[in-house]
Amino acid sequence: MKDSASRFGYFVSKDRQIDFDGNNHEVARQVAAAEPGLNLCISCGTCAATCTAAKFTDFSLRRIILLVKRGETKGLAIEARKCMLCGKCQLACPRGVSTRNLILQINRVLQTELP
Ligand code: SF4
Ligand code: SF4
């Protein structure tokens, strides 16, 4: 099966489900209490498209917000620290999210998860 797929230059991705009910939503709850803008985000990606850090790394604020909302925060603490707090995304966000404060709050809550 694998051979025939790779012969044609494609492969079938493994299926993946989000166990929303089983995930830990404590990080999102604490972040939203400190920065309600978390709930305004519509995952449009404008912040990621304008991000200074994303120019040099694979950092994506959109992805981080999405994972926090899903409760998939394992390993996110180091990733979230790549933000340089330049504030460029805040000027571009169509929902007026205070992105700098949002990432600060995400970092604050996630640092308790660091080893
Ligand atoms: S630009 Fe604003 S609304 Fe869009 S993904 Fe980023 S934080 Fe969310
Ligand atoms: S504040 Fe952070 S997420 Fe926003 S553009 Fe700057 S480096 Fe990117």
Tab-separated table of N, CA, C and O and ligand atoms in Angstrom:
chain	number	residue	atom	x	y	z
A	1	MET	N	0.843	-1.211	0.000
A	1	MET	CA	0.000	0.000	0.000
A	1	MET	C	0.869	1.248	0.000
A	1	MET	O	0.742	2.124	-0.804
A	2	LYS	N	1.859	1.245	0.944
A	2	LYS	CA	2.754	2.399	1.051
A	2	LYS	C	3.538	2.583	-0.239
A	2	LYS	O	3.728	3.682	-0.744
A	3	ASP	N	3.988	1.426	-0.794
A	3	ASP	CA	4.795	1.482	-2.005
A	3	ASP	C	4.019	2.060	-3.183
A	3	ASP	O	4.519	2.909	-3.908
A	4	SER	N	2.762	1.591	-3.350
A	4	SER	CA	2.004	2.092	-4.490
A	4	SER	C	1.713	3.578	-4.342
A	4	SER	O	1.759	4.330	-5.317
A	5	ALA	N	1.478	4.013	-3.086
A	5	ALA	CA	1.202	5.441	-2.866
A	5	ALA	C	2.443	6.267	-3.168
A	5	ALA	O	2.369	7.272	-3.881
A	6	SER	N	3.604	5.828	-2.634
A	6	SER	CA	4.810	6.617	-2.848
A	6	SER	C	5.241	6.584	-4.311
A	6	SER	O	5.841	7.520	-4.810
A	7	ARG	N	4.897	5.501	-5.012
A	7	ARG	CA	5.225	5.433	-6.441
A	7	ARG	C	4.512	6.535	-7.225
A	7	ARG	O	5.015	7.068	-8.190
A	8	PHE	N	3.317	6.874	-6.759
A	8	PHE	CA	2.547	7.915	-7.442
A	8	PHE	C	2.818	9.311	-6.869
A	8	PHE	O	2.210	10.279	-7.280
A	9	GLY	N	3.717	9.401	-5.881
A	9	GLY	CA	4.125	10.713	-5.365
A	9	GLY	C	3.147	11.318	-4.378
A	9	GLY	O	3.072	12.540	-4.248
A	10	TYR	N	2.385	10.510	-3.699
A	10	TYR	CA	1.487	11.043	-2.673
A	10	TYR	C	1.411	10.057	-1.530
A	10	TYR	O	1.891	8.926	-1.648
A	11	PHE	N	0.852	10.504	-0.427
A	11	PHE	CA	0.594	9.578	0.669
A	11	PHE	C	-0.699	9.999	1.350
A	11	PHE	O	-1.148	11.141	1.195
A	12	VAL	N	-1.282	9.070	2.054
A	12	VAL	CA	-2.533	9.352	2.757
A	12	VAL	C	-2.194	9.776	4.182
A	12	VAL	O	-1.522	9.037	4.906
A	13	SER	N	-2.636	10.973	4.577
A	13	SER	CA	-2.339	11.460	5.924
A	13	SER	C	-3.082	10.635	6.958
A	13	SER	O	-4.192	10.158	6.709
A	14	LYS	N	-2.444	10.477	8.127
A	14	LYS	CA	-3.109	9.816	9.234
A	14	LYS	C	-4.271	10.683	9.694
A	14	LYS	O	-4.143	11.911	9.696
A	15	ASP	N	-5.380	10.062	10.072
A	15	ASP	CA	-6.494	10.867	10.555
A	15	ASP	C	-6.164	11.407	11.948
A	15	ASP	O	-5.320	10.860	12.657
A	16	ARG	N	-6.771	12.506	12.294
A	16	ARG	CA	-6.487	13.154	13.580
A	16	ARG	C	-7.764	13.786	14.101
A	16	ARG	O	-8.413	14.546	13.396
A	17	GLN	N	-8.125	13.448	15.344
A	17	GLN	CA	-9.298	14.065	15.948
A	17	GLN	C	-8.865	14.956	17.103
A	17	GLN	O	-7.861	14.669	17.749
A	18	ILE	N	-9.616	16.014	17.332
A	18	ILE	CA	-9.349	16.885	18.482
A	18	ILE	C	-10.269	16.419	19.614
A	18	ILE	O	-11.497	16.467	19.481
A	19	ASP	N	-9.644	15.981	20.702
A	19	ASP	CA	-10.431	15.523	21.847
A	19	ASP	C	-10.754	16.740	22.721
A	19	ASP	O	-10.188	16.912	23.797
A	20	PHE	N	-11.654	17.586	22.236
A	20	PHE	CA	-11.917	18.869	22.896
A	20	PHE	C	-12.360	18.698	24.346
A	20	PHE	O	-11.893	19.395	25.233
A	21	ASP	N	-13.263	17.763	24.575
A	21	ASP	CA	-13.763	17.565	25.946
A	21	ASP	C	-12.685	17.018	26.875
A	21	ASP	O	-12.661	17.324	28.058
A	22	GLY	N	-11.793	16.209	26.322
A	22	GLY	CA	-10.752	15.600	27.140
A	22	GLY	C	-9.553	16.509	27.366
A	22	GLY	O	-8.737	16.247	28.246
A	23	ASN	N	-9.433	17.584	26.564
A	23	ASN	CA	-8.278	18.471	26.700
A	23	ASN	C	-8.377	19.355	27.944
A	23	ASN	O	-9.456	19.535	28.507
A	24	ASN	N	-7.215	19.897	28.322
A	24	ASN	CA	-7.157	20.750	29.505
A	24	ASN	C	-7.440	22.213	29.113
A	24	ASN	O	-6.643	22.835	28.393
A	25	HIS	N	-8.539	22.777	29.586
A	25	HIS	CA	-8.922	24.147	29.211
A	25	HIS	C	-8.569	25.171	30.277
A	25	HIS	O	-9.018	26.320	30.207
A	26	GLU	N	-7.755	24.759	31.228
A	26	GLU	CA	-7.392	25.651	32.323
A	26	GLU	C	-6.535	26.826	31.832
A	26	GLU	O	-6.691	27.961	32.288
A	27	VAL	N	-5.631	26.560	30.903
A	27	VAL	CA	-4.776	27.630	30.371
A	27	VAL	C	-5.656	28.685	29.699
A	27	VAL	O	-5.525	29.885	29.962
A	28	ALA	N	-6.579	28.256	28.843
A	28	ALA	CA	-7.468	29.193	28.149
A	28	ALA	C	-8.313	29.981	29.146
A	28	ALA	O	-8.531	31.185	28.983
A	29	ARG	N	-8.773	29.331	30.174
A	29	ARG	CA	-9.605	30.006	31.175
A	29	ARG	C	-8.807	31.114	31.875
A	29	ARG	O	-9.269	32.243	32.005
A	30	GLN	N	-7.592	30.794	32.276
A	30	GLN	CA	-6.767	31.784	32.980
A	30	GLN	C	-6.339	32.928	32.058
A	30	GLN	O	-6.317	34.079	32.469
A	31	VAL	N	-6.017	32.582	30.815
A	31	VAL	CA	-5.603	33.623	29.863
A	31	VAL	C	-6.787	34.549	29.563
A	31	VAL	O	-6.652	35.776	29.567
A	32	ALA	N	-7.962	33.983	29.320
A	32	ALA	CA	-9.148	34.791	28.997
A	32	ALA	C	-9.549	35.683	30.170
A	32	ALA	O	-10.055	36.788	29.967
A	33	ALA	N	-9.311	35.214	31.392
A	33	ALA	CA	-9.638	36.040	32.566
A	33	ALA	C	-8.747	37.276	32.617
A	33	ALA	O	-9.175	38.354	33.022
A	34	ALA	N	-7.497	37.127	32.178
A	34	ALA	CA	-6.554	38.249	32.202
A	34	ALA	C	-6.614	39.067	30.917
A	34	ALA	O	-6.336	40.272	30.925
A	35	GLU	N	-6.956	38.438	29.805
A	35	GLU	CA	-7.034	39.134	28.515
A	35	GLU	C	-8.223	38.581	27.723
A	35	GLU	O	-8.096	37.585	27.002
A	36	PRO	N	-9.396	39.242	27.845
A	36	PRO	CA	-10.614	38.745	27.180
A	36	PRO	C	-10.496	38.711	25.656
A	36	PRO	O	-11.322	38.084	24.990
A	37	GLY	N	-9.494	39.375	25.122
A	37	GLY	CA	-9.276	39.358	23.671
A	37	GLY	C	-9.106	37.956	23.116
A	37	GLY	O	-9.294	37.740	21.920
A	38	LEU	N	-8.766	37.004	23.962
A	38	LEU	CA	-8.623	35.614	23.505
A	38	LEU	C	-9.909	35.163	22.819
A	38	LEU	O	-9.874	34.469	21.804
A	39	ASN	N	-11.037	35.588	23.367
A	39	ASN	CA	-12.326	35.152	22.821
A	39	ASN	C	-12.774	35.977	21.620
A	39	ASN	O	-13.782	35.661	20.995
A	40	LEU	N	-12.044	37.042	21.302
A	40	LEU	CA	-12.387	37.847	20.124
A	40	LEU	C	-11.715	37.314	18.865
A	40	LEU	O	-12.142	37.607	17.744
A	41	CYS	N	-10.654	36.557	19.067
A	41	CYS	CA	-9.861	36.076	17.923
A	41	CYS	C	-10.680	35.172	17.020
A	41	CYS	O	-11.368	34.273	17.488
A	42	ILE	N	-10.609	35.417	15.710
A	42	ILE	CA	-11.346	34.608	14.735
A	42	ILE	C	-10.402	33.754	13.881
A	42	ILE	O	-10.783	33.252	12.830
A	43	SER	N	-9.145	33.661	14.323
A	43	SER	CA	-8.146	32.838	13.620
A	43	SER	C	-7.962	33.236	12.163
A	43	SER	O	-7.774	32.365	11.302
A	44	CYS	N	-8.020	34.533	11.899
A	44	CYS	CA	-7.892	34.982	10.507
A	44	CYS	C	-6.466	34.851	9.982
A	44	CYS	O	-6.247	34.718	8.788
A	45	GLY	N	-5.490	34.926	10.898
A	45	GLY	CA	-4.092	34.760	10.481
A	45	GLY	C	-3.375	36.041	10.105
A	45	GLY	O	-2.222	36.005	9.702
A	46	THR	N	-4.055	37.181	10.225
A	46	THR	CA	-3.406	38.457	9.876
A	46	THR	C	-2.172	38.693	10.746
A	46	THR	O	-1.154	39.182	10.262
A	47	CYS	N	-2.278	38.331	12.019
A	47	CYS	CA	-1.129	38.517	12.921
A	47	CYS	C	0.064	37.698	12.449
A	47	CYS	O	1.200	38.186	12.417
A	48	ALA	N	-0.198	36.470	12.047
A	48	ALA	CA	0.892	35.595	11.602
A	48	ALA	C	1.508	36.121	10.308
A	48	ALA	O	2.717	36.019	10.100
A	49	ALA	N	0.672	36.698	9.455
A	49	ALA	CA	1.163	37.196	8.167
A	49	ALA	C	2.033	38.436	8.325
A	49	ALA	O	2.894	38.702	7.484
A	50	THR	N	1.815	39.184	9.400
A	50	THR	CA	2.582	40.422	9.581
A	50	THR	C	3.687	40.267	10.625
A	50	THR	O	4.434	41.215	10.869
A	51	CYS	N	3.800	39.087	11.205
A	51	CYS	CA	4.674	38.880	12.366
A	51	CYS	C	6.166	38.966	12.054
A	51	CYS	O	6.655	38.345	11.109
A	52	THR	N	6.863	39.728	12.873
A	52	THR	CA	8.311	39.873	12.728
A	52	THR	C	9.012	38.557	13.047
A	52	THR	O	9.935	38.143	12.335
A	53	ALA	N	8.592	37.892	14.130
A	53	ALA	CA	9.239	36.638	14.532
A	53	ALA	C	9.028	35.550	13.483
A	53	ALA	O	9.898	34.706	13.268
A	54	ALA	N	7.860	35.577	12.814
A	54	ALA	CA	7.562	34.554	11.812
A	54	ALA	C	8.463	34.672	10.588
A	54	ALA	O	8.605	33.726	9.812
A	55	LYS	N	9.079	35.842	10.425
A	55	LYS	CA	10.002	36.030	9.302
A	55	LYS	C	11.251	35.172	9.482
A	55	LYS	O	11.893	34.778	8.523
A	56	PHE	N	11.611	34.927	10.729
A	56	PHE	CA	12.870	34.237	11.009
A	56	PHE	C	12.676	32.839	11.612
A	56	PHE	O	13.627	32.066	11.665
A	57	THR	N	11.470	32.554	12.093
A	57	THR	CA	11.204	31.252	12.715
A	57	THR	C	9.866	30.725	12.199
A	57	THR	O	9.206	31.373	11.389
A	58	ASP	N	9.449	29.567	12.719
A	58	ASP	CA	8.147	29.022	12.331
A	58	ASP	C	7.047	29.449	13.308
A	58	ASP	O	5.989	28.851	13.361
A	59	PHE	N	7.315	30.504	14.062
A	59	PHE	CA	6.361	31.004	15.052
A	59	PHE	C	5.073	31.494	14.369
A	59	PHE	O	5.118	32.157	13.338
A	60	SER	N	3.930	31.163	14.964
A	60	SER	CA	2.651	31.648	14.443
A	60	SER	C	1.725	31.957	15.616
A	60	SER	O	1.305	31.045	16.337
A	61	LEU	N	1.415	33.230	15.792
A	61	LEU	CA	0.527	33.612	16.892
A	61	LEU	C	-0.863	33.015	16.684
A	61	LEU	O	-1.508	32.575	17.634
A	62	ARG	N	-1.298	32.981	15.449
A	62	ARG	CA	-2.613	32.391	15.148
A	62	ARG	C	-2.671	30.943	15.644
A	62	ARG	O	-3.628	30.534	16.296
A	63	ARG	N	-1.624	30.183	15.353
A	63	ARG	CA	-1.574	28.779	15.751
A	63	ARG	C	-1.550	28.655	17.274
A	63	ARG	O	-2.237	27.801	17.842
A	64	ILE	N	-0.779	29.506	17.935
A	64	ILE	CA	-0.682	29.435	19.388
A	64	ILE	C	-2.034	29.726	20.034
A	64	ILE	O	-2.472	29.022	20.937
A	65	ILE	N	-2.724	30.756	19.548
A	65	ILE	CA	-4.044	31.096	20.096
A	65	ILE	C	-5.008	29.928	19.889
A	65	ILE	O	-5.756	29.542	20.791
A	66	LEU	N	-4.963	29.362	18.702
A	66	LEU	CA	-5.853	28.240	18.367
A	66	LEU	C	-5.609	27.053	19.305
A	66	LEU	O	-6.543	26.441	19.825
A	67	LEU	N	-4.327	26.727	19.537
A	67	LEU	CA	-3.996	25.585	20.396
A	67	LEU	C	-4.384	25.849	21.846
A	67	LEU	O	-4.845	24.948	22.545
A	68	VAL	N	-4.213	27.101	22.291
A	68	VAL	CA	-4.635	27.453	23.657
A	68	VAL	C	-6.144	27.276	23.773
A	68	VAL	O	-6.650	26.689	24.735
A	69	LYS	N	-6.886	27.741	22.768
A	69	LYS	CA	-8.348	27.606	22.811
A	69	LYS	C	-8.790	26.145	22.777
A	69	LYS	O	-9.785	25.773	23.380
A	70	ARG	N	-8.054	25.323	22.075
A	70	ARG	CA	-8.389	23.889	22.004
A	70	ARG	C	-7.965	23.139	23.250
A	70	ARG	O	-8.346	21.993	23.453
A	71	GLY	N	-7.080	23.740	24.028
A	71	GLY	CA	-6.550	23.045	25.194
A	71	GLY	C	-5.415	22.106	24.844
A	71	GLY	O	-5.091	21.187	25.594
A	72	GLU	N	-4.781	22.353	23.695
A	72	GLU	CA	-3.636	21.525	23.274
A	72	GLU	C	-2.356	22.305	23.545
A	72	GLU	O	-1.720	22.822	22.625
A	73	THR	N	-1.990	22.407	24.805
A	73	THR	CA	-0.899	23.318	25.177
A	73	THR	C	0.422	22.608	25.464
A	73	THR	O	1.385	23.255	25.855
A	74	LYS	N	0.457	21.308	25.265
A	74	LYS	CA	1.690	20.561	25.540
A	74	LYS	C	2.817	21.057	24.618
A	74	LYS	O	2.653	21.096	23.399
A	75	GLY	N	3.934	21.451	25.224
A	75	GLY	CA	5.086	21.908	24.446
A	75	GLY	C	4.972	23.317	23.898
A	75	GLY	O	5.830	23.780	23.150
A	76	LEU	N	3.918	24.011	24.262
A	76	LEU	CA	3.667	25.337	23.689
A	76	LEU	C	4.449	26.454	24.391
A	76	LEU	O	4.657	27.521	23.820
A	77	ALA	N	4.896	26.185	25.630
A	77	ALA	CA	5.556	27.227	26.418
A	77	ALA	C	6.809	27.757	25.726
A	77	ALA	O	7.031	28.978	25.676
A	78	ILE	N	7.609	26.867	25.175
A	78	ILE	CA	8.844	27.295	24.500
A	78	ILE	C	8.507	28.001	23.196
A	78	ILE	O	9.091	29.036	22.851
A	79	GLU	N	7.548	27.475	22.479
A	79	GLU	CA	7.117	28.056	21.207
A	79	GLU	C	6.625	29.502	21.393
A	79	GLU	O	6.974	30.398	20.632
A	80	ALA	N	5.830	29.715	22.429
A	80	ALA	CA	5.225	31.034	22.651
A	80	ALA	C	6.266	32.100	22.988
A	80	ALA	O	6.024	33.290	22.816
A	81	ARG	N	7.425	31.673	23.440
A	81	ARG	CA	8.473	32.633	23.813
A	81	ARG	C	9.209	33.228	22.620
A	81	ARG	O	10.066	34.096	22.785
A	82	LYS	N	8.892	32.744	21.446
A	82	LYS	CA	9.572	33.277	20.254
A	82	LYS	C	9.072	34.672	19.886
A	82	LYS	O	9.689	35.373	19.101
A	83	CYS	N	7.926	35.065	20.429
A	83	CYS	CA	7.378	36.407	20.154
A	83	CYS	C	8.317	37.466	20.724
A	83	CYS	O	8.788	37.349	21.847
A	84	MET	N	8.581	38.510	19.933
A	84	MET	CA	9.499	39.571	20.357
A	84	MET	C	8.762	40.780	20.928
A	84	MET	O	9.359	41.813	21.191
A	85	LEU	N	7.434	40.654	21.035
A	85	LEU	CA	6.586	41.713	21.603
A	85	LEU	C	6.737	43.042	20.872
A	85	LEU	O	6.662	44.103	21.487
A	86	CYS	N	6.944	42.972	19.573
A	86	CYS	CA	7.135	44.213	18.800
A	86	CYS	C	5.823	44.978	18.633
A	86	CYS	O	5.814	46.181	18.423
A	87	GLY	N	4.702	44.271	18.675
A	87	GLY	CA	3.402	44.934	18.589
A	87	GLY	C	2.874	45.152	17.184
A	87	GLY	O	1.805	45.737	17.001
A	88	LYS	N	3.597	44.693	16.165
A	88	LYS	CA	3.162	44.915	14.777
A	88	LYS	C	1.805	44.258	14.510
A	88	LYS	O	0.929	44.841	13.879
A	89	CYS	N	1.627	43.054	15.029
A	89	CYS	CA	0.378	42.324	14.797
A	89	CYS	C	-0.822	43.047	15.408
A	89	CYS	O	-1.932	42.972	14.898
A	90	GLN	N	-0.571	43.740	16.493
A	90	GLN	CA	-1.652	44.459	17.171
A	90	GLN	C	-2.226	45.562	16.280
A	90	GLN	O	-3.409	45.851	16.314
A	91	LEU	N	-1.375	46.170	15.461
A	91	LEU	CA	-1.822	47.221	14.549
A	91	LEU	C	-2.655	46.638	13.411
A	91	LEU	O	-3.494	47.316	12.837
A	92	ALA	N	-2.428	45.363	13.098
A	92	ALA	CA	-3.082	44.753	11.938
A	92	ALA	C	-4.327	43.948	12.281
A	92	ALA	O	-5.171	43.710	11.421
A	93	CYS	N	-4.468	43.519	13.525
A	93	CYS	CA	-5.567	42.620	13.892
A	93	CYS	C	-6.942	43.258	13.622
A	93	CYS	O	-7.258	44.305	14.170
A	94	PRO	N	-7.773	42.619	12.784
A	94	PRO	CA	-9.080	43.187	12.456
A	94	PRO	C	-10.076	43.148	13.603
A	94	PRO	O	-11.116	43.803	13.545
A	95	ARG	N	-9.771	42.366	14.636
A	95	ARG	CA	-10.668	42.259	15.788
A	95	ARG	C	-10.214	43.131	16.951
A	95	ARG	O	-10.823	43.114	18.020
A	96	GLY	N	-9.152	43.883	16.746
A	96	GLY	CA	-8.686	44.777	17.798
A	96	GLY	C	-8.180	44.048	19.035
A	96	GLY	O	-8.230	44.592	20.143
A	97	VAL	N	-7.683	42.835	18.828
A	97	VAL	CA	-7.166	42.063	19.962
A	97	VAL	C	-5.857	42.697	20.446
A	97	VAL	O	-5.004	43.067	19.641
A	98	SER	N	-5.731	42.830	21.740
A	98	SER	CA	-4.482	43.310	22.317
A	98	SER	C	-3.498	42.144	22.302
A	98	SER	O	-3.298	41.447	23.304
A	99	THR	N	-2.904	41.930	21.142
A	99	THR	CA	-2.105	40.720	20.944
A	99	THR	C	-0.877	40.663	21.847
A	99	THR	O	-0.473	39.577	22.275
A	100	ARG	N	-0.281	41.816	22.112
A	100	ARG	CA	0.907	41.821	22.983
A	100	ARG	C	0.539	41.344	24.385
A	100	ARG	O	1.225	40.529	24.982
A	101	ASN	N	-0.553	41.884	24.900
A	101	ASN	CA	-0.980	41.437	26.234
A	101	ASN	C	-1.405	39.975	26.195
A	101	ASN	O	-1.140	39.226	27.139
A	102	LEU	N	-2.025	39.584	25.083
A	102	LEU	CA	-2.469	38.193	24.963
A	102	LEU	C	-1.270	37.236	25.026
A	102	LEU	O	-1.287	36.259	25.789
A	103	ILE	N	-0.228	37.539	24.284
A	103	ILE	CA	0.934	36.642	24.289
A	103	ILE	C	1.657	36.716	25.639
A	103	ILE	O	2.177	35.711	26.125
A	104	LEU	N	1.649	37.884	26.263
A	104	LEU	CA	2.244	37.999	27.603
A	104	LEU	C	1.502	37.111	28.593
A	104	LEU	O	2.112	36.419	29.412
A	105	GLN	N	0.176	37.127	28.517
A	105	GLN	CA	-0.626	36.315	29.433
A	105	GLN	C	-0.469	34.828	29.131
A	105	GLN	O	-0.415	34.003	30.053
A	106	ILE	N	-0.393	34.488	27.843
A	106	ILE	CA	-0.173	33.085	27.473
A	106	ILE	C	1.169	32.621	28.028
A	106	ILE	O	1.272	31.547	28.620
A	107	ASN	N	2.195	33.448	27.866
A	107	ASN	CA	3.523	33.095	28.403
A	107	ASN	C	3.477	32.949	29.919
A	107	ASN	O	4.072	32.027	30.478
A	108	ARG	N	2.783	33.871	30.565
A	108	ARG	CA	2.711	33.830	32.034
A	108	ARG	C	2.069	32.527	32.509
A	108	ARG	O	2.589	31.859	33.401
A	109	VAL	N	0.946	32.166	31.891
A	109	VAL	CA	0.245	30.958	32.333
A	109	VAL	C	1.026	29.702	31.938
A	109	VAL	O	1.136	28.757	32.724
A	110	LEU	N	1.606	29.722	30.737
A	110	LEU	CA	2.308	28.520	30.270
A	110	LEU	C	3.612	28.268	31.005
A	110	LEU	O	4.086	27.133	31.044
A	111	GLN	N	4.213	29.318	31.582
A	111	GLN	CA	5.519	29.103	32.242
A	111	GLN	C	5.402	28.141	33.428
A	111	GLN	O	6.382	27.513	33.819
A	112	THR	N	4.190	28.002	33.946
A	112	THR	CA	4.008	27.045	35.038
A	112	THR	C	4.105	25.607	34.521
A	112	THR	O	4.248	24.679	35.298
A	113	GLU	N	4.017	25.454	33.184
A	113	GLU	CA	4.094	24.108	32.600
A	113	GLU	C	5.517	23.726	32.209
A	113	GLU	O	5.786	22.602	31.846
A	114	LEU	N	6.446	24.711	32.264
A	114	LEU	CA	7.835	24.424	31.877
A	114	LEU	C	8.490	23.493	32.884
A	114	LEU	O	8.189	23.557	34.077
A	115	PRO	N	9.425	22.641	32.412
A	115	PRO	CA	10.084	21.713	33.341
A	115	PRO	C	10.953	22.454	34.355
A	115	PRO	O	11.436	23.503	34.095
B	1	SF4	S1	-5.072	38.962	13.584
B	1	SF4	FE1	-6.351	39.045	15.469
B	1	SF4	S2	-8.230	37.919	14.956
B	1	SF4	FE2	-6.696	37.399	13.389
B	1	SF4	S3	-5.726	35.484	14.151
B	1	SF4	FE3	-4.481	37.204	14.889
B	1	SF4	S4	-5.269	37.737	16.938
B	1	SF4	FE4	-6.821	36.463	15.900
B	2	SF4	S1	4.208	41.117	18.863
B	2	SF4	FE1	4.986	38.992	18.617
B	2	SF4	S2	3.360	37.930	17.459
B	2	SF4	FE2	3.068	40.159	17.168
B	2	SF4	S3	4.188	40.722	15.273
B	2	SF4	FE3	5.563	41.067	17.020
B	2	SF4	S4	6.748	39.150	17.225
B	2	SF4	FE4	4.917	38.688	15.982
